[in-house]
């Protein structure tokens, strides 16, 4: 068995967690800190045998997990929330080292993850069925809401803890068990959750955690007849493959995929406020967020005023190692997840410039801080003269590039905002709230923030339309992803 590792006070092993113990495999992957390139751990990746054992173990564990009362399951979930909060600082340090986001954002991610365990811990007790009338006098229908069974949870690297928490909290509340496959580059925070789950009272086998290669583990989940639902947060390409594979056994899929959010600044917006919020949104996780502002729409005659404010804000931002963050000193953005991501973002920018876009500003890294040469940093960039038919406007940038579009009328901007194949999030900034409401209601997306850059919370359903996905996470709706319905027609006497 691989040795236990201590990361800033958290003990766990960098190996798959199956049936209550860490198991070693023959394949390992080196996990590095994207800000420095420093090696963090050599992680054992699950092979097909370990992945199958994990699913089989979750099948066995589900028999007793679903028999617990909803009250008992809920209490365990609320204990997980409490433990996350208690260990927040240590977990946040690990999260920043592995993912690269500034420490304060990692703290926020732990809080956010805990809020889902808390919410679904409460919501578990509200799962109920109903009695419906039968056309015959001497009968009635009993409508039951039951757990769907064993679930495969597949998560990305940008919110490596919170994306797992959303899925696991809802599924466990519903009475499901499952297998969590974190992203290849960020498995450590998931594996660090194993001892926490155990000490919170989660029985062995209920949550299996298996780092591994996506396509390999994905096809094992697809082929295993006892996996009844696969819940992915990831790219459209992966979503399409999983959906096609799941079709052979008619498995349920829940897909949270990429976005292409419009950020609409209305003519009467408070520009200082809108730009301040835009910078927070866009630098959050260095632009590597599905709901980030991908296309920024500015009224034509406000273009210069917005650029001036935006550049002023970015000049005073700090882009460096997220672990430099402390109570007194706030890092605004960290590195991208790996150097390949920098190359991809750069290609989008170059291509846009070849078609007429202009670099209005590029951040200059300061002296004495981690720079591009050491980690996978990409300088925040303001790109003006961006138009709709450029590749940068059609899909996710996933980097700190502010792509500025201009518009003339509100009707025009709504039409252009909706003219893409994704529909996840949108933002509307203005002072006349009746206009804001009218614009928000016409956006073809799953969630709109009016004068708010981060509306996502555990209490509400979040999910995309069009190529952004199927299903919801959060809120009461998030539970139904993991439930099935059974109806029994009963004689009344
Ligand atoms: P990705 O699809 O490459 O990987 C996501 C996960 O899927 C990883 O765990 C990966 O190992 C796994 N995977 C890859 N190929 C697979 C396959 N064939 N079968 C099964 N699993 C497979 O995406 P990524 O690059 O890690 O994440 C970024 C994407 O996630 C972006 O498009 C982003 O917008 C999206 N995202 C969406 C949301 C949302 O809630 N809608 C949230 C965060 C990220």
Coordinates of C-alpha atoms and ligand atoms in Angstrom, one line a residue:
X1 CA 0.0 0.0 0.0
X2 CA 1.3 3.5 -0.8
X3 CA 2.4 5.5 2.2
X4 CA 0.1 8.0 3.8
X5 CA 1.0 11.6 2.8
X6 CA 0.5 14.6 4.9
X7 CA -0.5 17.8 3.0
X8 CA -0.4 20.7 5.3
X9 CA -1.9 18.7 8.1
X10 CA -4.4 16.5 6.1
X11 CA -3.6 12.8 6.0
X12 CA -4.6 10.8 3.0
X13 CA -3.1 8.5 0.4
X14 CA -2.8 9.4 -3.2
X15 CA -4.6 6.2 -4.4
X16 CA -8.1 5.0 -5.2
X17 CA -10.5 4.8 -2.2
X18 CA -12.5 1.7 -2.5
X19 CA -14.7 0.0 0.2
X20 CA -13.1 2.1 2.9
X21 CA -9.4 1.7 2.1
X22 CA -6.9 3.1 -0.3
X23 CA -5.7 0.6 -2.9
X24 CA -2.6 0.7 -5.0
X25 CA -2.5 0.2 -8.7
X26 CA 0.3 -0.3 -11.2
X27 CA -0.2 3.0 -13.0
X28 CA 0.7 6.4 -11.5
X29 CA 0.5 10.0 -12.6
X30 CA 2.5 12.9 -11.3
X31 CA 0.4 15.8 -10.0
X32 CA 2.0 19.2 -10.2
X33 CA 1.3 22.7 -8.8
X34 CA 0.4 24.7 -11.9
X35 CA 1.9 27.9 -10.4
X36 CA 5.3 26.5 -9.9
X37 CA 5.6 23.2 -11.7
X38 CA 6.6 21.6 -8.4
X39 CA 5.6 17.9 -8.0
X40 CA 2.8 17.4 -5.4
X41 CA 2.3 13.7 -5.5
X42 CA 2.5 10.5 -7.6
X43 CA -1.1 9.4 -7.7
X44 CA -2.2 5.8 -8.3
X45 CA -4.8 5.6 -11.1
X46 CA -7.5 3.1 -11.0
X47 CA -7.2 0.2 -13.5
X48 CA -10.3 -1.6 -14.9
X49 CA -10.2 -4.1 -12.1
X50 CA -10.2 -1.4 -9.4
X51 CA -12.9 0.6 -11.2
X52 CA -15.1 -2.5 -11.4
X53 CA -14.5 -3.4 -7.8
X54 CA -15.5 0.1 -6.8
X55 CA -18.8 -0.1 -8.7
X56 CA -19.5 -3.5 -7.3
X57 CA -18.8 -2.2 -3.8
X58 CA -21.2 0.7 -4.3
X59 CA -23.9 -1.8 -5.4
X60 CA -23.5 -3.7 -2.2
X61 CA -23.4 -0.5 -0.1
X62 CA -26.5 0.9 -1.6
X63 CA -28.7 -1.9 -0.2
X64 CA -28.1 -0.7 3.3
X65 CA -27.6 3.1 2.6
X66 CA -31.1 3.4 1.0
X67 CA -32.6 1.6 4.1
X68 CA -31.3 4.4 6.4
X69 CA -34.0 6.9 7.3
X70 CA -33.8 10.2 5.4
X71 CA -33.3 11.8 8.8
X72 CA -30.2 9.6 9.3
X73 CA -28.8 10.2 5.8
X74 CA -29.4 13.9 6.2
X75 CA -27.5 14.1 9.5
X76 CA -24.5 12.4 7.9
X77 CA -24.5 15.0 5.1
X78 CA -24.8 17.8 7.6
X79 CA -21.8 16.4 9.5
X80 CA -19.8 16.4 6.3
X81 CA -20.6 20.1 5.9
X82 CA -19.4 20.8 9.4
X83 CA -16.2 18.9 8.9
X84 CA -15.5 20.7 5.7
X85 CA -15.8 24.0 7.5
X86 CA -13.7 22.8 10.3
X87 CA -10.9 21.7 8.0
X88 CA -11.3 24.6 5.6
X89 CA -7.9 26.2 5.9
X90 CA -6.0 22.9 5.3
X91 CA -8.2 21.8 2.5
X92 CA -8.0 25.2 0.8
X93 CA -4.2 25.1 0.8
X94 CA -4.2 21.7 -0.9
X95 CA -6.8 22.9 -3.4
X96 CA -4.8 25.9 -4.3
X97 CA -1.6 23.9 -4.6
X98 CA -3.3 21.4 -6.9
X99 CA -5.6 23.7 -9.0
X100 CA -3.8 27.0 -8.9
X101 CA -6.7 29.3 -7.9
X102 CA -6.0 32.0 -5.2
X103 CA -6.3 30.8 -1.6
X104 CA -9.3 33.0 -0.9
X105 CA -11.1 31.4 -3.8
X106 CA -10.3 27.9 -2.5
X107 CA -11.7 28.9 0.9
X108 CA -14.8 30.0 -1.0
X109 CA -15.0 26.7 -2.9
X110 CA -14.9 24.8 0.4
X111 CA -17.7 26.9 1.8
X112 CA -19.6 26.4 -1.4
X113 CA -19.1 22.6 -1.3
X114 CA -20.2 22.6 2.4
X115 CA -23.4 24.5 1.5
X116 CA -24.5 21.6 -0.8
X117 CA -24.0 19.0 2.0
X118 CA -25.8 21.3 4.4
X119 CA -28.7 22.0 1.9
X120 CA -29.2 18.4 0.9
X121 CA -28.8 17.3 4.5
X122 CA -31.9 19.3 5.2
X123 CA -33.6 18.5 1.9
X124 CA -33.3 14.7 2.4
X125 CA -36.1 14.8 5.0
X126 CA -38.4 16.4 2.5
X127 CA -38.4 13.7 -0.1
X128 CA -41.8 12.3 -0.2
X129 CA -44.3 10.5 -2.4
X130 CA -48.1 11.1 -2.8
X131 CA -51.4 9.3 -3.0
X132 CA -53.3 9.9 -6.3
X133 CA -56.9 9.1 -6.9
X134 CA -57.8 6.0 -9.0
X135 CA -60.7 6.1 -11.5
X136 CA -62.1 3.0 -9.6
X137 CA -63.7 3.7 -6.2
X138 CA -62.0 0.8 -4.4
X139 CA -58.4 1.6 -5.4
X140 CA -55.8 4.3 -5.0
X141 CA -52.4 5.0 -6.5
X142 CA -49.3 5.3 -4.3
X143 CA -46.6 7.3 -6.0
X144 CA -43.1 6.7 -4.6
X145 CA -39.9 8.5 -5.2
X146 CA -37.0 6.1 -5.0
X147 CA -33.2 6.3 -5.4
X148 CA -32.2 5.5 -9.0
X149 CA -29.3 3.3 -7.8
X150 CA -25.6 3.5 -8.3
X151 CA -24.2 6.6 -9.9
X152 CA -21.0 7.5 -11.7
X153 CA -19.9 11.0 -10.9
X154 CA -17.4 12.5 -13.3
X155 CA -15.9 15.9 -12.5
X156 CA -13.6 18.5 -14.0
X157 CA -10.5 20.3 -12.7
X158 CA -11.8 23.8 -12.3
X159 CA -13.9 23.2 -9.2
X160 CA -12.4 19.8 -8.2
X161 CA -14.2 19.8 -4.8
X162 CA -17.4 21.7 -5.4
X163 CA -18.4 19.9 -8.6
X164 CA -18.1 16.6 -6.7
X165 CA -19.9 18.0 -3.7
X166 CA -23.0 19.1 -5.7
X167 CA -23.4 15.6 -7.2
X168 CA -22.6 13.5 -4.2
X169 CA -24.7 15.5 -1.7
X170 CA -27.8 15.2 -3.8
X171 CA -27.3 11.6 -4.7
X172 CA -26.6 10.5 -1.1
X173 CA -29.7 12.4 0.1
X174 CA -31.7 10.5 -2.5
X175 CA -30.4 7.2 -1.2
X176 CA -27.9 6.5 -4.0
X177 CA -24.3 5.4 -3.7
X178 CA -21.7 5.9 -6.3
X179 CA -18.2 6.2 -7.8
X180 CA -16.5 9.6 -8.1
X181 CA -13.9 10.0 -10.8
X182 CA -12.1 13.3 -10.4
X183 CA -10.3 15.0 -13.3
X184 CA -6.8 13.6 -14.1
X185 CA -5.0 16.7 -13.1
X186 CA -6.8 17.4 -9.8
X187 CA -7.5 14.1 -7.9
X188 CA -5.9 15.1 -4.6
X189 CA -8.6 17.2 -3.1
X190 CA -11.1 14.4 -3.9
X191 CA -8.9 11.7 -2.2
X192 CA -8.5 14.0 0.8
X193 CA -12.2 13.8 1.2
X194 CA -12.1 10.0 1.9
X195 CA -11.1 10.2 5.6
X196 CA -13.6 13.1 6.1
X197 CA -16.5 11.1 4.6
X198 CA -15.6 8.2 6.9
X199 CA -15.3 10.3 10.1
X200 CA -18.7 12.0 9.2
X201 CA -20.3 8.5 9.3
X202 CA -20.5 7.6 5.6
X203 CA -20.4 3.8 5.5
X204 CA -17.7 2.1 3.4
X205 CA -18.6 1.7 -0.2
X206 CA -21.2 4.5 -0.3
X207 CA -18.7 7.0 -1.9
X208 CA -15.9 5.3 -3.8
X209 CA -13.2 7.7 -5.2
X210 CA -11.2 6.5 -8.2
X211 CA -8.7 8.8 -9.9
X212 CA -8.2 7.5 -13.5
X213 CA -8.3 8.1 -17.2
X214 CA -11.6 9.6 -18.3
X215 CA -12.3 7.5 -21.4
X216 CA -11.3 4.2 -19.7
X217 CA -13.3 4.8 -16.5
X218 CA -16.2 6.2 -18.5
X219 CA -16.5 3.1 -20.6
X220 CA -16.5 0.9 -17.5
X221 CA -19.3 3.0 -16.0
X222 CA -21.2 2.8 -19.3
X223 CA -20.8 -1.0 -19.6
X224 CA -21.6 -1.9 -16.0
X225 CA -25.3 -2.7 -15.8
X226 CA -25.7 -1.6 -12.2
X227 CA -24.6 2.0 -12.9
X228 CA -28.0 3.6 -13.5
X229 CA -27.0 7.2 -13.9
X230 CA -23.8 9.0 -15.1
X231 CA -23.5 12.6 -14.0
X232 CA -20.8 14.5 -15.8
X233 CA -19.5 18.1 -15.4
X234 CA -17.2 18.6 -18.3
X235 CA -16.9 19.5 -21.9
X236 CA -19.4 19.0 -24.7
X237 CA -17.2 16.5 -26.4
X238 CA -17.1 14.2 -23.3
X239 CA -20.9 14.8 -22.8
X240 CA -21.6 13.6 -26.3
X241 CA -19.5 10.5 -25.9
X242 CA -21.1 9.6 -22.6
X243 CA -24.6 10.2 -23.9
X244 CA -24.0 8.0 -26.9
X245 CA -22.5 5.2 -24.8
X246 CA -25.3 5.4 -22.2
X247 CA -27.8 5.0 -24.9
X248 CA -27.0 1.3 -25.3
X249 CA -28.3 0.5 -21.8
X250 CA -30.8 3.4 -21.6
X251 CA -28.9 4.9 -18.6
X252 CA -29.8 8.3 -17.4
X253 CA -27.3 11.0 -18.0
X254 CA -27.0 14.3 -16.3
X255 CA -24.7 16.7 -18.1
X256 CA -23.3 20.1 -17.0
X257 CA -21.3 21.2 -19.9
X258 CA -19.6 24.3 -21.3
X259 CA -21.1 27.8 -21.6
X260 CA -20.6 31.0 -23.6
X261 CA -22.1 33.6 -21.4
X262 CA -23.0 37.0 -22.7
X263 CA -22.2 39.9 -20.2
X264 CA -24.5 42.7 -21.3
X265 CA -23.8 46.2 -20.2
X266 CA -26.9 48.3 -20.8
X267 CA -26.7 51.9 -21.9
X268 CA -27.8 53.2 -18.4
X269 CA -25.4 50.9 -16.4
X270 CA -23.3 52.2 -13.6
X271 CA -20.0 51.6 -15.4
X272 CA -17.7 51.6 -12.4
X273 CA -19.9 48.9 -10.8
X274 CA -20.3 46.9 -14.0
X275 CA -16.6 46.9 -14.7
X276 CA -15.7 46.0 -11.1
X277 CA -18.1 43.0 -11.3
X278 CA -16.8 42.0 -14.7
X279 CA -13.2 41.9 -13.5
X280 CA -14.2 39.8 -10.5
X281 CA -16.1 37.4 -12.7
X282 CA -13.5 37.1 -15.4
X283 CA -10.5 36.7 -13.1
X284 CA -12.3 34.2 -10.9
X285 CA -10.4 30.9 -11.4
X286 CA -8.5 32.9 -14.1
X287 CA -11.4 32.7 -16.5
X288 CA -11.6 28.9 -16.4
X289 CA -15.2 28.8 -15.4
X290 CA -18.2 27.5 -17.4
X291 CA -20.3 30.5 -16.4
X292 CA -17.6 33.2 -16.9
X293 CA -18.2 36.2 -19.2
X294 CA -17.2 34.9 -22.6
X295 CA -18.6 37.7 -24.7
X296 CA -18.8 41.2 -23.2
X297 CA -21.3 43.4 -25.0
X298 CA -20.8 47.2 -24.6
X299 CA -22.9 50.0 -26.2
X300 CA -20.9 51.4 -29.1
X301 CA -20.7 54.9 -27.6
X302 CA -19.5 53.6 -24.2
X303 CA -16.7 51.5 -25.6
X304 CA -13.8 53.9 -24.7
X305 CA -15.1 54.6 -21.3
X306 CA -15.4 50.9 -20.5
X307 CA -12.0 50.1 -21.8
X308 CA -10.4 52.9 -19.7
X309 CA -12.0 51.6 -16.5
X310 CA -11.3 48.0 -17.3
X311 CA -7.6 48.6 -18.1
X312 CA -7.3 50.7 -14.9
X313 CA -8.7 47.8 -12.8
X314 CA -6.5 45.2 -14.5
X315 CA -3.3 47.3 -14.0
X316 CA -3.8 47.1 -10.3
X317 CA -4.7 43.4 -10.2
X318 CA -2.3 40.7 -8.9
X319 CA -1.8 37.6 -11.0
X320 CA 0.5 35.2 -9.3
X321 CA 0.8 32.0 -7.2
X322 CA -2.5 31.6 -5.4
X323 CA -0.6 30.6 -2.2
X324 CA 0.9 34.1 -2.0
X325 CA -2.6 35.1 -0.9
X326 CA -3.0 35.9 2.8
X327 CA -5.3 37.9 5.1
X328 CA -3.5 41.1 4.1
X329 CA -2.6 40.5 0.5
X330 CA -5.2 39.4 -2.1
X331 CA -4.2 37.5 -5.3
X332 CA -6.8 38.2 -8.0
X333 CA -5.9 35.3 -10.4
X334 CA -3.5 32.4 -10.5
X335 CA -2.1 30.3 -13.4
X336 CA -4.0 28.3 -15.9
X337 CA -4.3 24.6 -15.2
X338 CA -1.3 23.6 -17.5
X339 CA 0.9 25.1 -20.2
X340 CA -1.2 23.5 -22.9
X341 CA -4.1 25.6 -21.8
X342 CA -2.0 28.8 -22.3
X343 CA -1.2 27.6 -25.8
X344 CA -4.9 27.1 -26.5
X345 CA -5.9 30.5 -25.2
X346 CA -3.1 32.2 -27.1
X347 CA -4.2 30.5 -30.4
X348 CA -7.7 31.9 -29.9
X349 CA -6.4 35.4 -29.4
X350 CA -3.9 35.2 -32.3
X351 CA -6.6 33.9 -34.6
X352 CA -9.0 36.7 -33.6
X353 CA -6.3 39.3 -34.1
X354 CA -5.7 37.9 -37.6
X355 CA -9.4 38.6 -38.3
X356 CA -9.3 42.2 -37.1
X357 CA -9.5 42.1 -33.2
X358 CA -7.0 44.3 -31.4
X359 CA -5.1 43.8 -28.2
X360 CA -6.1 46.8 -26.1
X361 CA -4.2 45.7 -23.0
X362 CA -2.0 43.0 -21.8
X363 CA -1.1 42.5 -18.1
X364 CA 2.6 42.8 -17.2
X365 CA 3.8 40.3 -14.6
X366 CA 5.5 42.0 -11.6
X367 CA 9.0 41.5 -10.4
X368 CA 9.6 38.9 -7.7
X369 CA 6.4 37.0 -8.2
X370 CA 5.8 33.7 -10.0
X371 CA 5.9 34.4 -13.6
X372 CA 5.0 32.8 -16.9
X373 CA 8.4 31.1 -17.1
X374 CA 7.8 29.1 -13.9
X375 CA 4.2 28.2 -14.0
X376 CA 1.4 28.1 -16.6
X377 CA 0.5 31.8 -16.3
X378 CA -1.4 33.7 -19.0
X379 CA -1.5 37.5 -18.9
X380 CA -5.0 38.9 -18.6
X381 CA -5.7 40.5 -22.0
X382 CA -8.3 42.9 -23.2
X383 CA -9.3 42.2 -26.8
X384 CA -11.4 44.8 -28.6
X385 CA -13.1 44.8 -32.0
X386 CA -14.3 41.2 -31.5
X387 CA -17.1 40.1 -33.7
X388 CA -19.6 37.2 -33.6
X389 CA -18.1 35.0 -36.4
X390 CA -14.7 34.7 -34.8
X391 CA -13.8 31.3 -33.2
X392 CA -13.3 33.1 -29.9
X393 CA -17.0 34.1 -29.9
X394 CA -18.3 30.7 -30.6
X395 CA -16.9 28.6 -27.7
X396 CA -15.3 28.9 -24.3
X397 CA -12.1 30.9 -24.0
X398 CA -11.2 29.4 -20.6
X399 CA -8.6 32.0 -19.8
X400 CA -8.4 35.7 -18.6
X401 CA -9.2 37.2 -22.0
X402 CA -11.8 40.0 -22.0
X403 CA -13.4 39.8 -25.5
X404 CA -15.2 43.1 -26.1
X405 CA -18.0 43.3 -28.6
X406 CA -20.0 46.5 -29.3
X407 CA -23.7 46.9 -30.1
X408 CA -26.2 49.6 -31.1
X409 CA -29.6 48.5 -29.9
X410 CA -30.9 46.3 -27.0
X411 CA -32.9 44.1 -29.5
X412 CA -29.7 43.6 -31.4
X413 CA -27.7 42.6 -28.4
X414 CA -30.3 40.1 -27.2
X415 CA -30.4 38.4 -30.6
X416 CA -26.6 38.2 -30.7
X417 CA -26.4 37.0 -27.1
X418 CA -28.7 34.1 -28.1
X419 CA -27.0 33.3 -31.4
X420 CA -24.7 30.6 -30.1
X421 CA -25.1 26.9 -29.6
X422 CA -24.5 27.1 -25.8
X423 CA -27.0 28.4 -23.2
X424 CA -25.7 28.2 -19.7
X425 CA -25.4 31.7 -18.0
X426 CA -25.9 35.3 -18.8
X427 CA -25.4 38.7 -17.1
X428 CA -27.2 41.9 -17.4
X429 CA -26.0 45.2 -15.9
X430 CA -28.2 48.3 -15.9
X431 CA -30.0 50.7 -13.5
X432 CA -33.6 50.5 -14.9
X433 CA -34.6 47.2 -13.4
X434 CA -37.7 46.8 -15.6
X435 CA -35.4 46.9 -18.7
X436 CA -33.0 44.5 -17.0
X437 CA -35.8 42.1 -16.3
X438 CA -37.1 42.3 -19.9
X439 CA -33.6 41.5 -21.2
X440 CA -33.0 38.7 -18.7
X441 CA -36.3 37.1 -19.7
X442 CA -35.3 37.0 -23.3
X443 CA -31.9 35.3 -22.8
X444 CA -31.8 31.6 -23.8
X445 CA -29.7 30.4 -20.8
X446 CA -30.1 28.5 -17.5
X447 CA -29.3 31.3 -15.2
X448 CA -29.1 35.1 -15.4
X449 CA -27.3 37.4 -12.9
X450 CA -28.9 40.9 -13.0
X451 CA -26.3 43.2 -11.5
X452 CA -24.7 40.1 -9.9
X453 CA -21.7 38.1 -11.0
X454 CA -22.1 35.0 -8.9
X455 CA -25.7 34.0 -8.5
X456 CA -25.0 30.2 -8.1
X457 CA -26.1 28.8 -4.8
X458 CA -27.1 25.4 -3.3
X459 CA -30.7 26.5 -2.9
X460 CA -31.4 26.9 -6.7
X461 CA -31.2 24.6 -9.7
X462 CA -28.4 25.3 -12.1
X463 CA -28.2 23.7 -15.5
X464 CA -27.8 24.6 -19.2
X465 CA -29.9 24.4 -22.3
X466 CA -28.9 23.7 -25.9
X467 CA -25.3 22.3 -25.9
X468 CA -24.7 23.3 -22.4
X469 CA -26.3 20.3 -20.9
X470 CA -29.2 18.3 -19.6
X471 CA -30.6 18.4 -16.1
X472 CA -29.9 20.5 -13.0
X473 CA -27.7 20.6 -9.9
X474 CA -28.7 22.3 -6.7
X475 CA -32.2 23.0 -5.3
X476 CA -35.0 20.6 -5.1
X477 CA -34.7 19.9 -8.8
X478 CA -31.1 18.6 -8.2
X479 CA -32.5 15.7 -6.2
X480 CA -34.7 14.4 -9.0
X481 CA -31.6 13.7 -11.1
X482 CA -31.0 10.8 -8.7
X483 CA -34.6 9.6 -8.2
X484 CA -37.0 7.3 -10.0
X485 CA -40.7 7.0 -9.7
X486 CA -42.7 3.8 -8.9
X487 CA -46.5 3.7 -8.8
X488 CA -48.4 1.0 -7.0
X489 CA -52.1 0.6 -7.6
X490 CA -53.6 -0.4 -4.3
X491 CA -57.0 -1.8 -3.3
X492 CA -58.3 0.6 -0.6
X493 CA -59.8 -2.2 1.4
Ligands
LIG1 P1 -13.4 17.2 -19.9 O1 -14.7 16.8 -20.5 O2 -12.2 17.0 -20.7 O3 -13.2 16.4 -18.5 C1 -14.2 16.4 -17.5 C2 -14.1 15.0 -16.9 O4 -14.5 14.0 -17.8 C3 -12.7 14.6 -16.4 O5 -12.9 13.9 -15.2 C4 -12.3 13.6 -17.5 O6 -11.4 12.7 -17.0 C5 -13.6 13.0 -17.9 N1 -13.6 12.4 -19.2 C6 -12.9 12.8 -20.3 N2 -13.2 12.0 -21.3 C7 -14.1 11.1 -20.9 C8 -14.8 10.0 -21.5 N3 -14.6 9.7 -22.8 N4 -15.7 9.3 -20.7 C9 -15.9 9.6 -19.4 N5 -15.2 10.6 -18.8 C10 -14.4 11.3 -19.5 O7 -13.5 18.7 -19.4 P2 -12.4 19.5 -18.6 O8 -11.5 20.1 -19.6 O9 -11.9 18.8 -17.5 O10 -13.4 20.6 -18.0 C11 -13.7 21.8 -18.6 C12 -15.1 21.8 -19.1 O11 -16.0 21.5 -18.1 C13 -15.4 23.1 -19.8 O12 -16.1 22.9 -21.0 C14 -16.3 23.7 -18.7 O13 -17.2 24.7 -19.2 C15 -17.1 22.5 -18.2 N6 -17.7 22.8 -16.9 C16 -19.0 22.9 -16.9 C17 -19.6 23.2 -15.7 C18 -21.1 23.3 -15.6 O14 -21.6 23.3 -14.4 N7 -21.9 23.4 -16.6 C19 -18.9 23.5 -14.5 C20 -17.5 23.4 -14.6 C21 -16.9 23.1 -15.9

